[in-house]
Tab-separated table of C-alpha atoms in Angstrom:
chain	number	residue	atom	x	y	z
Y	1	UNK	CA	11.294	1.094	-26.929
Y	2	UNK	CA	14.945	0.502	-27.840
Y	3	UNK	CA	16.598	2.785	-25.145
Y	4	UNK	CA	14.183	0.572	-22.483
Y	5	UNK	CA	15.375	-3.161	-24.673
Y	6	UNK	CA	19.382	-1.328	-24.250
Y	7	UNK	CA	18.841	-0.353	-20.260
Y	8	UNK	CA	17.648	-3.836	-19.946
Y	9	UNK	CA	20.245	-6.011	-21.379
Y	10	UNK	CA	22.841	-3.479	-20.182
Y	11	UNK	CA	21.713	-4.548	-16.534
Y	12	UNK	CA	21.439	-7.950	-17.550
Y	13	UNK	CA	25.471	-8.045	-18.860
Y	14	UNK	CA	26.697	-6.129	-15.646
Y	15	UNK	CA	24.816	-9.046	-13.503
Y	16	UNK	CA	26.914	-11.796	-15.738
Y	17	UNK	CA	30.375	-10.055	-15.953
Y	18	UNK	CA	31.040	-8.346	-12.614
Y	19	UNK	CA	29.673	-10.026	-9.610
Y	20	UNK	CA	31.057	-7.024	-7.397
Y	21	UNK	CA	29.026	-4.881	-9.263
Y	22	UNK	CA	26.236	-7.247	-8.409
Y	23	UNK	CA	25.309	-5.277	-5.630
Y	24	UNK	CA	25.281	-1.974	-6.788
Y	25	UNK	CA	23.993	-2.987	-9.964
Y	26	UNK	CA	20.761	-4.166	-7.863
Y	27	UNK	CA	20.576	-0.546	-7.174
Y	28	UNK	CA	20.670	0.727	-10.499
Y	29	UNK	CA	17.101	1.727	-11.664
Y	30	UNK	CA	16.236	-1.041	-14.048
Y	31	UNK	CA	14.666	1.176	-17.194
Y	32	UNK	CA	13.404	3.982	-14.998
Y	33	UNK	CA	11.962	4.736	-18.337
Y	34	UNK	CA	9.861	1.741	-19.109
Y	35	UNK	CA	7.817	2.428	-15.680
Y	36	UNK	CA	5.632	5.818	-16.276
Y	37	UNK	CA	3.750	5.766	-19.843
Y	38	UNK	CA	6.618	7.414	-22.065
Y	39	UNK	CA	3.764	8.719	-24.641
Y	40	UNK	CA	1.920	9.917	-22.170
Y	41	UNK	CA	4.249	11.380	-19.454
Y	42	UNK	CA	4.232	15.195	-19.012
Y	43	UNK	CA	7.031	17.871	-18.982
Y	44	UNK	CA	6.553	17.544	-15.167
Y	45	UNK	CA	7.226	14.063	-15.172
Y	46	UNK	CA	10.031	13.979	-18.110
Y	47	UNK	CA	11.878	16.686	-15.682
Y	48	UNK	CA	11.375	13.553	-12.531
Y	49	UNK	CA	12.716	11.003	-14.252
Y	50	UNK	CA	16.052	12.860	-15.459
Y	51	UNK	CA	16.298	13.938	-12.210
Y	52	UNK	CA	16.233	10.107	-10.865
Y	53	UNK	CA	18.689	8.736	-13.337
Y	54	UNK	CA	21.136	11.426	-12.625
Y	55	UNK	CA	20.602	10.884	-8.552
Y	56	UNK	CA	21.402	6.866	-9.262
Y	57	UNK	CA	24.523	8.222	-11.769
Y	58	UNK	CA	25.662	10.676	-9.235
Y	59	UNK	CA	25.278	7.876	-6.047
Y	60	UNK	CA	26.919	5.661	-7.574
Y	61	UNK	CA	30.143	7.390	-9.287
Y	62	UNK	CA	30.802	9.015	-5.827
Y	63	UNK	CA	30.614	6.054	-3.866
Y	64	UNK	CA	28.216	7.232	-1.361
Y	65	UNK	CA	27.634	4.313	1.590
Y	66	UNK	CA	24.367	3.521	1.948
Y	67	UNK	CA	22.905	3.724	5.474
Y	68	UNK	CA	21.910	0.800	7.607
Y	69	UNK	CA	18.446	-0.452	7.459
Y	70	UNK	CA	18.014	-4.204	8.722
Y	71	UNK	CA	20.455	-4.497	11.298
Y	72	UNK	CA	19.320	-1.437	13.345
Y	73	UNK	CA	15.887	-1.105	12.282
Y	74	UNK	CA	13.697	-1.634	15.460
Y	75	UNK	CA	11.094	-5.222	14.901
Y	76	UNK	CA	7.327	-3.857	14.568
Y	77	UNK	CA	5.037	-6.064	15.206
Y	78	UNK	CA	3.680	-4.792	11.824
Y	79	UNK	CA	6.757	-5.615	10.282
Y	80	UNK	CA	7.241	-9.028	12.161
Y	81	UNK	CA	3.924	-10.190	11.403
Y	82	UNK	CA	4.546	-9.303	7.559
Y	83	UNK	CA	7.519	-11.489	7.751
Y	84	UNK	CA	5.780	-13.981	9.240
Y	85	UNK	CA	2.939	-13.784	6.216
Y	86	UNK	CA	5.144	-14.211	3.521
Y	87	UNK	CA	7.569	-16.702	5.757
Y	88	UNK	CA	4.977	-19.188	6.296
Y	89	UNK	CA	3.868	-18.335	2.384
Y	90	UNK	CA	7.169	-19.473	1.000
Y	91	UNK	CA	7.907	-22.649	3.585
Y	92	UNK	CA	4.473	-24.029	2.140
Y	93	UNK	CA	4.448	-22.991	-1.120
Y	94	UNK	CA	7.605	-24.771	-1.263
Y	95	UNK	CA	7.362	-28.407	0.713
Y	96	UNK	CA	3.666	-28.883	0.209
Y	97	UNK	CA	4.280	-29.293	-3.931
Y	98	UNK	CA	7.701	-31.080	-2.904
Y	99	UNK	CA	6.059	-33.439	-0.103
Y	100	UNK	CA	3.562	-34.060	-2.704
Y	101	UNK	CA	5.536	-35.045	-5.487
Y	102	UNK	CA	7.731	-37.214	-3.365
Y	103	UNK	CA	4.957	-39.266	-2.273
Y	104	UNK	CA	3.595	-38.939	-6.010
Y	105	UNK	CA	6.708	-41.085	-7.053
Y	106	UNK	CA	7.964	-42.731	-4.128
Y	107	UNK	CA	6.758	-46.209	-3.685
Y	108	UNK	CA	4.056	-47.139	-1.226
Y	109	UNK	CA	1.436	-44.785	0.104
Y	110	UNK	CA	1.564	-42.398	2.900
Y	111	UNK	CA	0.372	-44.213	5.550
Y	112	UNK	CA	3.356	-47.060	5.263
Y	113	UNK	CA	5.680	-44.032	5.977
Y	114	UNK	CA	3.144	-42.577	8.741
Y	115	UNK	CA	3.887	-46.782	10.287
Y	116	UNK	CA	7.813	-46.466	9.550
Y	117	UNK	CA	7.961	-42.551	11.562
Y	118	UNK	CA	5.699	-44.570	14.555
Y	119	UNK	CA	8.041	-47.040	14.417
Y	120	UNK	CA	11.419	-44.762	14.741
Y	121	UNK	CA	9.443	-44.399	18.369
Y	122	UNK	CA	10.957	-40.958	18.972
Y	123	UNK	CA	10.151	-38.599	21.538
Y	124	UNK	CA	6.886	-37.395	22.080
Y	125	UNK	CA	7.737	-34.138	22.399
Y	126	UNK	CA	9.948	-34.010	19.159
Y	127	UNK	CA	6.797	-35.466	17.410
Y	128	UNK	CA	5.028	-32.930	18.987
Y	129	UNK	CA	7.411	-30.267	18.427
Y	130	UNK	CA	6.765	-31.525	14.718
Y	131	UNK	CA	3.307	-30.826	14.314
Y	132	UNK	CA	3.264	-27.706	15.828
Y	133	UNK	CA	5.951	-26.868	12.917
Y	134	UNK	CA	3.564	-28.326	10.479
Y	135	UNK	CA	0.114	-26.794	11.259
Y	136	UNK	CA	1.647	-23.444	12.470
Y	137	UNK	CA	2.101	-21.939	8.912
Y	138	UNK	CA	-1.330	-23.491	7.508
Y	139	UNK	CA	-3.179	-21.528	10.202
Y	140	UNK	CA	-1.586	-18.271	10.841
Y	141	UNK	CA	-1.500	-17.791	6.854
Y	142	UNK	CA	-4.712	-18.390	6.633
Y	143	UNK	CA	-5.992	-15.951	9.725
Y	144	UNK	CA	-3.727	-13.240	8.805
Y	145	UNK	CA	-5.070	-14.025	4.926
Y	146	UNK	CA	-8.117	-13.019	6.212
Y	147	UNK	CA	-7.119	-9.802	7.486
Y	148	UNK	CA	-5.198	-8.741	4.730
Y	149	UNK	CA	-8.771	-9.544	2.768
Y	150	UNK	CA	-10.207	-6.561	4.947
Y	151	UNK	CA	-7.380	-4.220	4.169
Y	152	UNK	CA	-7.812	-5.037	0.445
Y	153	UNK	CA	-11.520	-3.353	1.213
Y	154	UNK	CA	-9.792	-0.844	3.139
Y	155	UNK	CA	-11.148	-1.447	6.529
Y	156	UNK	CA	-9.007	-1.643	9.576
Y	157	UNK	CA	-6.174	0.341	8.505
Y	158	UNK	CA	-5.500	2.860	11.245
Y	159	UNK	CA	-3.012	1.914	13.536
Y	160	UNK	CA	-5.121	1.342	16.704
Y	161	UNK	CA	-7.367	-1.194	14.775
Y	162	UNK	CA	-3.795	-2.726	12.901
Y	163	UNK	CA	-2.436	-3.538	16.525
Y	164	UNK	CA	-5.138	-5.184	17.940
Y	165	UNK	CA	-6.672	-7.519	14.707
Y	166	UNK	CA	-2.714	-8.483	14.650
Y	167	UNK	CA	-2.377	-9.240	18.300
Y	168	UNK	CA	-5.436	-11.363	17.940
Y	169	UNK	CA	-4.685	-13.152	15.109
Y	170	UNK	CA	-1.106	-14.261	16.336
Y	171	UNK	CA	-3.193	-14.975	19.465
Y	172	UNK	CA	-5.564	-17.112	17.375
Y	173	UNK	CA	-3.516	-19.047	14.536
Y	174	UNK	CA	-1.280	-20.182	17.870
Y	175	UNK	CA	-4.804	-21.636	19.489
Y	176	UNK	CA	-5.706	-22.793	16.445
Y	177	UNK	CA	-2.294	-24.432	16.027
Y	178	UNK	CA	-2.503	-25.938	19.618
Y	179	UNK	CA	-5.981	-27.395	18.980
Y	180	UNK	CA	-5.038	-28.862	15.654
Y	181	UNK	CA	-1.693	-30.870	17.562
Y	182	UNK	CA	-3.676	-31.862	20.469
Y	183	UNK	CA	-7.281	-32.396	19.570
Y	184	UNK	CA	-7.103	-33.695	16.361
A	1	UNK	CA	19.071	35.224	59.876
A	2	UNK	CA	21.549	32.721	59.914
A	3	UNK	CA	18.987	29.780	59.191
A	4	UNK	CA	17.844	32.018	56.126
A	5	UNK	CA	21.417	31.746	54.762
A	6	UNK	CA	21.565	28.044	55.182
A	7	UNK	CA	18.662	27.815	53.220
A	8	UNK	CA	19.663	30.324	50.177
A	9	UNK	CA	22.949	28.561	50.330
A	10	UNK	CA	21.078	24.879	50.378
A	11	UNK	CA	18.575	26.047	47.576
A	12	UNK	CA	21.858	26.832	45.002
A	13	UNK	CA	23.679	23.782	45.514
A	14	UNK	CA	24.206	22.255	42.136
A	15	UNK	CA	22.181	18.951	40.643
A	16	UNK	CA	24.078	15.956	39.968
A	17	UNK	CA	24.673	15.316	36.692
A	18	UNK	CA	22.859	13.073	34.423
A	19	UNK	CA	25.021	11.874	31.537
A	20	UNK	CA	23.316	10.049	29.069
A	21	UNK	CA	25.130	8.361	26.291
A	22	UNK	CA	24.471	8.914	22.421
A	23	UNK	CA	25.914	7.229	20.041
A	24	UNK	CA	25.870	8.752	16.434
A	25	UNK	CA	26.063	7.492	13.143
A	26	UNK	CA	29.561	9.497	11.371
A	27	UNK	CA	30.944	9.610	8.352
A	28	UNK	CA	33.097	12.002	6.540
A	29	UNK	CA	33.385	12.220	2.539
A	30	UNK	CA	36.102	14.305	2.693
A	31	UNK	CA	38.200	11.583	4.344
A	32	UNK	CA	39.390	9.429	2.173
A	33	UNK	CA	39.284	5.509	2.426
A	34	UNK	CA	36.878	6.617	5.968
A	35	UNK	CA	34.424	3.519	6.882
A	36	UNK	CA	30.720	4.892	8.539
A	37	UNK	CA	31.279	4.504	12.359
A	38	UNK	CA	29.656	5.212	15.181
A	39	UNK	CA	30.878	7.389	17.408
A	40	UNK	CA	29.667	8.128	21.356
A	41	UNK	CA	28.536	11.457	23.061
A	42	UNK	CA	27.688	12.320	26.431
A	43	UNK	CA	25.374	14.789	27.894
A	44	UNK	CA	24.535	16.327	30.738
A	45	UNK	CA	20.566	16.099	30.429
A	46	UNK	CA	20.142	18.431	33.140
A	47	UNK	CA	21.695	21.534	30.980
A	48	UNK	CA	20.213	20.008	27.790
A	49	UNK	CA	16.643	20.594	26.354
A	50	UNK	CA	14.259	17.410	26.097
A	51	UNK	CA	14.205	16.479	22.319
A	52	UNK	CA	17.221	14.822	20.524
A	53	UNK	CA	17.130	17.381	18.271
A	54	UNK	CA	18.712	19.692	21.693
A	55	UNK	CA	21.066	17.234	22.277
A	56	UNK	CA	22.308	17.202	18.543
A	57	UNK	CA	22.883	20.995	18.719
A	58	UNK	CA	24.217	20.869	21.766
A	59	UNK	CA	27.393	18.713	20.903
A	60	UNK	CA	27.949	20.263	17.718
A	61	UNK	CA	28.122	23.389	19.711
A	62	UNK	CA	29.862	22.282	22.822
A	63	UNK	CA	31.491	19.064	21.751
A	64	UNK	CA	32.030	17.999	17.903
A	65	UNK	CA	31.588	20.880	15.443
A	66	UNK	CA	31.744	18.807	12.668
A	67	UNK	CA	28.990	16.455	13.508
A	68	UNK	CA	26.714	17.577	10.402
A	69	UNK	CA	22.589	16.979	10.481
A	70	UNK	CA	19.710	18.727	8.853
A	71	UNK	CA	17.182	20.737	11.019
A	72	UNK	CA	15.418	24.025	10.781
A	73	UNK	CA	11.826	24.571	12.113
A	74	UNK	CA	12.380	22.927	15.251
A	75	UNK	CA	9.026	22.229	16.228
A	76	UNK	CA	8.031	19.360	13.725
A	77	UNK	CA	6.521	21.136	10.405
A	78	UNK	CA	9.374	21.536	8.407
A	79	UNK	CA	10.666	17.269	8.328
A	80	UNK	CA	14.617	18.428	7.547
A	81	UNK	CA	15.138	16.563	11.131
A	82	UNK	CA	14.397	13.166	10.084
A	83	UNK	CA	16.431	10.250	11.269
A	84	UNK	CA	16.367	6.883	12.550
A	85	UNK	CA	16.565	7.395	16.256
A	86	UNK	CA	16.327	4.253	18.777
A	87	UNK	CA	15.514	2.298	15.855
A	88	UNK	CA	12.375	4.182	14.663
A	89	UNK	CA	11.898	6.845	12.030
A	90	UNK	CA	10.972	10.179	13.568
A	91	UNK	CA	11.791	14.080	13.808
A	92	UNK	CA	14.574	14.640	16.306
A	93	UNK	CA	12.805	17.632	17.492
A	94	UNK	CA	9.704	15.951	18.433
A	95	UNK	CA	11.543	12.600	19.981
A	96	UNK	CA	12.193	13.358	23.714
A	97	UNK	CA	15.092	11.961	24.824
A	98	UNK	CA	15.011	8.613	26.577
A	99	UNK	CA	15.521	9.323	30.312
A	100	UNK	CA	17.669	5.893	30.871
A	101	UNK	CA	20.665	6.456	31.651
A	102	UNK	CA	22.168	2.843	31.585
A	103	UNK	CA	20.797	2.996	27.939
A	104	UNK	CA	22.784	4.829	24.913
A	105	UNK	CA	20.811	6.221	22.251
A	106	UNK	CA	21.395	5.097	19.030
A	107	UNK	CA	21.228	7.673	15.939
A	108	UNK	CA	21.342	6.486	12.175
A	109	UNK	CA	20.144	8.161	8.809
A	110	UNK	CA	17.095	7.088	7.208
A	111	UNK	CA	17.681	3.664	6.320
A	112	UNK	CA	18.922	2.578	2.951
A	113	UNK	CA	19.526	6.160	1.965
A	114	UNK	CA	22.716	7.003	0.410
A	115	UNK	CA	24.624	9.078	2.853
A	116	UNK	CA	25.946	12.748	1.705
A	117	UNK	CA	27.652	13.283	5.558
A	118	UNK	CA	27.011	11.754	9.079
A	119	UNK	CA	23.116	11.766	9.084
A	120	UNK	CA	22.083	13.829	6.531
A	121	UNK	CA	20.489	11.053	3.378
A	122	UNK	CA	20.615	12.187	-0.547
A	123	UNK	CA	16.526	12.944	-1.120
A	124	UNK	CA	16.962	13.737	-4.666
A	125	UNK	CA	15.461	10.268	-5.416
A	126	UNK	CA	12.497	10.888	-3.300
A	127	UNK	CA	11.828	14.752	-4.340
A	128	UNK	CA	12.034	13.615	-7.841
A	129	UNK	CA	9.355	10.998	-7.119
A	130	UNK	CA	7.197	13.051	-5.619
A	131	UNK	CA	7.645	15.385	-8.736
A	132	UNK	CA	6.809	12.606	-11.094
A	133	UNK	CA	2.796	12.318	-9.714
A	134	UNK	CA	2.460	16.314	-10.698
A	135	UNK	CA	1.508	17.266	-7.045
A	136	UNK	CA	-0.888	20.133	-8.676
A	137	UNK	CA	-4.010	20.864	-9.416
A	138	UNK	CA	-4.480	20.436	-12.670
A	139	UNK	CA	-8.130	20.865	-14.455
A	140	UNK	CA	-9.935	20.580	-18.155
A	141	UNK	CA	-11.374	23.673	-18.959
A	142	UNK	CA	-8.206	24.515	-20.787
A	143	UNK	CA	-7.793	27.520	-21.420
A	144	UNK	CA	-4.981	29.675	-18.776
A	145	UNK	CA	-6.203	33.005	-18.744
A	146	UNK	CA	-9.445	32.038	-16.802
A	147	UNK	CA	-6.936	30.958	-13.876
A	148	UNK	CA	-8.099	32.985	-10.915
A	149	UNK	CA	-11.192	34.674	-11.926
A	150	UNK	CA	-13.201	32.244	-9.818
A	151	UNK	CA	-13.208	30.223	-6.766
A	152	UNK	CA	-12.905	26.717	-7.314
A	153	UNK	CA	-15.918	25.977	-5.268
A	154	UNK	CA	-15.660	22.527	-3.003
A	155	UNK	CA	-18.025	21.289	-0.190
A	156	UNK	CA	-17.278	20.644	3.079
A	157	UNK	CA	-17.695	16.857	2.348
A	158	UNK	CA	-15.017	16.861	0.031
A	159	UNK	CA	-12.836	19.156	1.842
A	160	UNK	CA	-12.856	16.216	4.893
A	161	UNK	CA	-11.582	14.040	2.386
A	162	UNK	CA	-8.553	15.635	2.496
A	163	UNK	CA	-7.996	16.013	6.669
A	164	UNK	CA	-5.363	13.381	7.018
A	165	UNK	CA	-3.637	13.552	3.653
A	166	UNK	CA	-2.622	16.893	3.275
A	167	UNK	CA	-0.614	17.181	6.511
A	168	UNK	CA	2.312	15.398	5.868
A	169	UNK	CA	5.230	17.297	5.789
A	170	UNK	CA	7.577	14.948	3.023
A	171	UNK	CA	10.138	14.216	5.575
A	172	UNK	CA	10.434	10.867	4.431
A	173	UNK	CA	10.218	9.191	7.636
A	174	UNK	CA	7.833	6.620	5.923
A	175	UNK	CA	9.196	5.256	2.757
A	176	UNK	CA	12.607	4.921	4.492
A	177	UNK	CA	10.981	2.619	7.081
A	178	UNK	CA	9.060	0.664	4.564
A	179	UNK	CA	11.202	-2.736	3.318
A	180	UNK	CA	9.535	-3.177	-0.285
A	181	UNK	CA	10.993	0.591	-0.730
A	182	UNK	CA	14.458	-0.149	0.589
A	183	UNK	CA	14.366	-3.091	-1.870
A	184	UNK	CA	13.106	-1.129	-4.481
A	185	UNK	CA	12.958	2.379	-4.313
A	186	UNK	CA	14.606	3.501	-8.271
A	187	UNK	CA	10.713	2.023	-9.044
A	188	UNK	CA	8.224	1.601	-5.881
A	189	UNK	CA	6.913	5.193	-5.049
A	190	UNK	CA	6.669	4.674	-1.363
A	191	UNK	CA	4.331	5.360	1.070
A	192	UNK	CA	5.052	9.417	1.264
A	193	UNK	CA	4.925	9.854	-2.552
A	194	UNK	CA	1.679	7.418	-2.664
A	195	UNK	CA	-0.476	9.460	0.083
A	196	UNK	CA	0.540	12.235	-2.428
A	197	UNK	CA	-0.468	10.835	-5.074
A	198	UNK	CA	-3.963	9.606	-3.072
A	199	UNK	CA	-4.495	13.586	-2.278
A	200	UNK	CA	-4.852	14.670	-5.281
A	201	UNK	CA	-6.800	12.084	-6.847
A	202	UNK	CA	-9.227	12.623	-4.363
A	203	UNK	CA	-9.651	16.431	-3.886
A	204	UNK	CA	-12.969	16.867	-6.144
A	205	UNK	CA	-11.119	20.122	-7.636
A	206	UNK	CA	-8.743	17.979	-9.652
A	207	UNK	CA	-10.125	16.779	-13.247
A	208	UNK	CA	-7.293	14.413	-13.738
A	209	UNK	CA	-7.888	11.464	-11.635
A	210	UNK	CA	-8.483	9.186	-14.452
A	211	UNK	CA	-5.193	9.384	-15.520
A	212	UNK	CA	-3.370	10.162	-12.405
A	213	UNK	CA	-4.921	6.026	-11.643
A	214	UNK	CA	-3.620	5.050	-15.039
A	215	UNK	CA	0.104	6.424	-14.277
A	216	UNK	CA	0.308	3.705	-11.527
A	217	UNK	CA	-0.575	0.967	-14.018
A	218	UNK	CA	2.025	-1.429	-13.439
A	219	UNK	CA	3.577	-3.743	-10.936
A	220	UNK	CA	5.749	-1.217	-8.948
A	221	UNK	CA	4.763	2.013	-8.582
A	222	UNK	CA	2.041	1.182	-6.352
A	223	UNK	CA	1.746	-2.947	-6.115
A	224	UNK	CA	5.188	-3.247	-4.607
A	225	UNK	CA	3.269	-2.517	-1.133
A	226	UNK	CA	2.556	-5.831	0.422
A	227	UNK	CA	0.749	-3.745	3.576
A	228	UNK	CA	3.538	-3.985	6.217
A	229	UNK	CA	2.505	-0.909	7.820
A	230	UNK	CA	5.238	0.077	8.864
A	231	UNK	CA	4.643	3.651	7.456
A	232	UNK	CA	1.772	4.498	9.897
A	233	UNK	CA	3.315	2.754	12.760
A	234	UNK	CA	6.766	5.807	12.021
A	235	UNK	CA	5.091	8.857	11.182
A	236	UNK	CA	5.823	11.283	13.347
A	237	UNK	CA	2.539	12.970	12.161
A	238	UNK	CA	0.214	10.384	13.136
A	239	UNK	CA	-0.364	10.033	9.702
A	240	UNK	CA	-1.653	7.075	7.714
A	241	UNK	CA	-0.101	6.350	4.480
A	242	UNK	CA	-0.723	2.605	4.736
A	243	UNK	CA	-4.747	3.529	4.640
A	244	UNK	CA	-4.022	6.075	1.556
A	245	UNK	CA	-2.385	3.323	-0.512
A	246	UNK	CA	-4.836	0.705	0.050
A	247	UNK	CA	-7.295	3.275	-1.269
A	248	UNK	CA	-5.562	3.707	-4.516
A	249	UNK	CA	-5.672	-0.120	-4.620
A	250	UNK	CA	-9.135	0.293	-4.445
A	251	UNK	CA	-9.764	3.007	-6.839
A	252	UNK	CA	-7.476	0.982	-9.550
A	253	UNK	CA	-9.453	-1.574	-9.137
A	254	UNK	CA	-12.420	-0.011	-9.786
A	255	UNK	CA	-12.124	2.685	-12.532
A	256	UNK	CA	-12.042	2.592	-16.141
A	257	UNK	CA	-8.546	2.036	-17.170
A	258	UNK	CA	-9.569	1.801	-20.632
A	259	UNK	CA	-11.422	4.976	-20.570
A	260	UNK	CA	-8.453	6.675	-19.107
A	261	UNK	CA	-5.804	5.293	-21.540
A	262	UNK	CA	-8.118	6.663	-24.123
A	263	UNK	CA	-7.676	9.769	-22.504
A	264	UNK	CA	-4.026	9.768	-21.437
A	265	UNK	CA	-3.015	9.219	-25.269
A	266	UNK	CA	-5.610	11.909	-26.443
């Protein structure tokens, strides 16, 4: 319990002092030791995690590069769509409390600023450029929720199946999108 | 007669060459203050074997001695030959090499591995993983000496449980294309280590699934996968690790954890 409390302020001291040794600090296994259940772990396992903390000890002493990974690593669509997931995730986890909260203490309600955007009379297209920016995240999130609701039961994993529900629900969170702007 | 020696003499005319381009990740330790660079090969593809794996060995031998890779089996069992080539994981001996000329292929190390020498990635980290889930069988009846005096019987149901798990040949080509295991791989397992892990909590000869479940309770060594899938989309296998880990999801879910503390501590 102590040598896990020691590991973690000693990470926590490196972050504040040395801000070149942010980034390799990043890399440095935070308490290896706190993850597997010390009382319970095996000789087998005691043997793996020496052997980790020596390979991040060793890495880092000789100054090894590390190789590339984002720059040259070719866009899946699984990967893309992921991105998307948690992109859309953050962008409304973020303004929809902020929007919210704005309006919460701003004076007026939301329909006098709904009359004041009418009144900027701006482009259609920018307005409509707008909503498509607004609804888009609200309705692949939700689609692509749903799918990642069927690979919490397992189903639809193999790759075949992965391609195709995420080519469809792209396909259908851009409808969707389109019929929220332009129907409703 | 003479006609016959036009032909012969038609028939050995030499092919045009096709030069295709490669351009390989290098760099040496033994240089000192040396940056990774990347450094361009070309081929004749007509005197060259399909894979990239040929082309490799052929300008070490012909052209750069020093480039240095891993590779043994040559015929995708053994995984040494992994690398990122055209921006995918794979084996170099199983990726054929792209016929487009115009193009150059581009050859990197696993991603976000620290590099020993040109391509070839320190696995230490991800050997010692796949240590730490005891990739045995391990079983309660104790006592050792009994070990081998039977079969350990196992239907054919069971035995189908494992098609699709046990084939993967570690080479790593998986975990290195996975993002939450570039970000985090001193604590996430990764996708080959996980599939592992999967195999033998589900072979029905193990008595230790219990507690292989419990040794993944906490919030990376499995729940760092967010189900990117971009594991089964790389392996050169046609493997599917993404499927195996949402499994285990499913089995922590539903077992006893308290059960299995209980006997973890015992």
């Amino acid at each position: 319990m102590a040598a896990m409390i020691r590991a973690s302020f000693g990470k926590g001291s490196a972050l504040l002092t040395n801000n070149a040794a942010l980034l390799s600090s990043r890399l440095q296994p935070v308490v290896v030791t706190q993850l597997s259940h010390t009382s319970t772990r095996s000789q087998t396992g005691d043997i793996a995690y020496k052997e980790m903390e020596e390979f991040w000890e060793k890495n880092r002493r000789l100054n090894r590069p590390l190789s590339p990974h984002l720059r040259i690593y070719n866009p899946e669509l699984t990967s893309m769509l992921s991105l998307c997931h948690r992109a859309t995730g953050i962008a409304m986890a973020v303004t929809v409390p902020f929007v919210a909260a704005t309006l919460l203490g701003l004076p007026g309600d939301f329909s006098s600023y709904i009359e004041y955007i009418k009144d900027l009379h701006l482009n259609p297209a920018i307005l409509t450029a707008a909503k498509y920016v607004l609804a888009f995240p609200i309705c692949y999130h939700y689609i692509n929720g749903i799918r990642h609701l069927a690979w919490d039961w397992a189903i639809g994993f193999d790759l075949k199946t992965t391609y195709q529900s995420g080519y469809f629900v792209m396909a259908l969170a851009l409808l969707v999108t389109a019929g929220f702007v332009h129907l409703l | 007669m003479q006609t016959r020696c036009a032909q012969t003499s038609a028939a050995t005319a030499p092919e045009p060459a096709r030069m295709k381009k490669f351009a390989v990740y290098r760099w040496d330790p033994e240089k000192p203050g040396d940056k990774p660079k990347m450094q361009t090969y070309e081929v004749d593809l007509n005197t060259c074997g399909p894979m990239v794996l040929d082309a490799l060995i052929k300008i070490k031998n012909e052209m750069d001695p020093t480039l240095t890779f891993r590779r043994s089996c040559r015929e995708g069992i053994c995984g040494s030959c992994s690398m990122n080539i055209g921006g995918s994981n794979t084996l170099a001996c199983l990726c054929k090499i792209d016929d487009n000329l115009g193009k150059a292929t581009k050859i990197y190390p696993l991603p976000h591995m620290y590099v020993i020498k040109d391509l070839v990635p320190d696995m230490s980290n991800f050997y010692a993983q796949y240590r730490s889930i005891e990739p045995y069988l391990k079983k309660k009846d104790g006592s050792d000496k009994n070990i081998g005096d039977k079969q350990y019987l196992q239907t054919t149901g069971d035995r189908a449980k494992l098609d699709g798990l046990y084939e993967c040949i570690l080479c790593a080509c998986c975990s290195t294309s996975c993002p939450s295991y570039w970000w985090n791989s001193d604590k996430y397992l990764g996708p080959a280590v996980l599939m592992q892990a999967y195999r033998w909590m589900v072979d029905s000869r193990d008595d230790y699934t219990s507690e292989r479940l419990f040794q993944m309770e906490d919030r990376f060594s499995v729940y760092r996968c967010h189900t990117i899938m971009n594991c089964t989309k790389t392996c050169p296998k046609g493997l599917n690790p993404g499927l195996a880990i949402g499994e285990i999801k499913k089995m922590l879910a539903k077992y006893n954890s308290k059960e299995a503390k209980q006997l973890a501590q015992a």
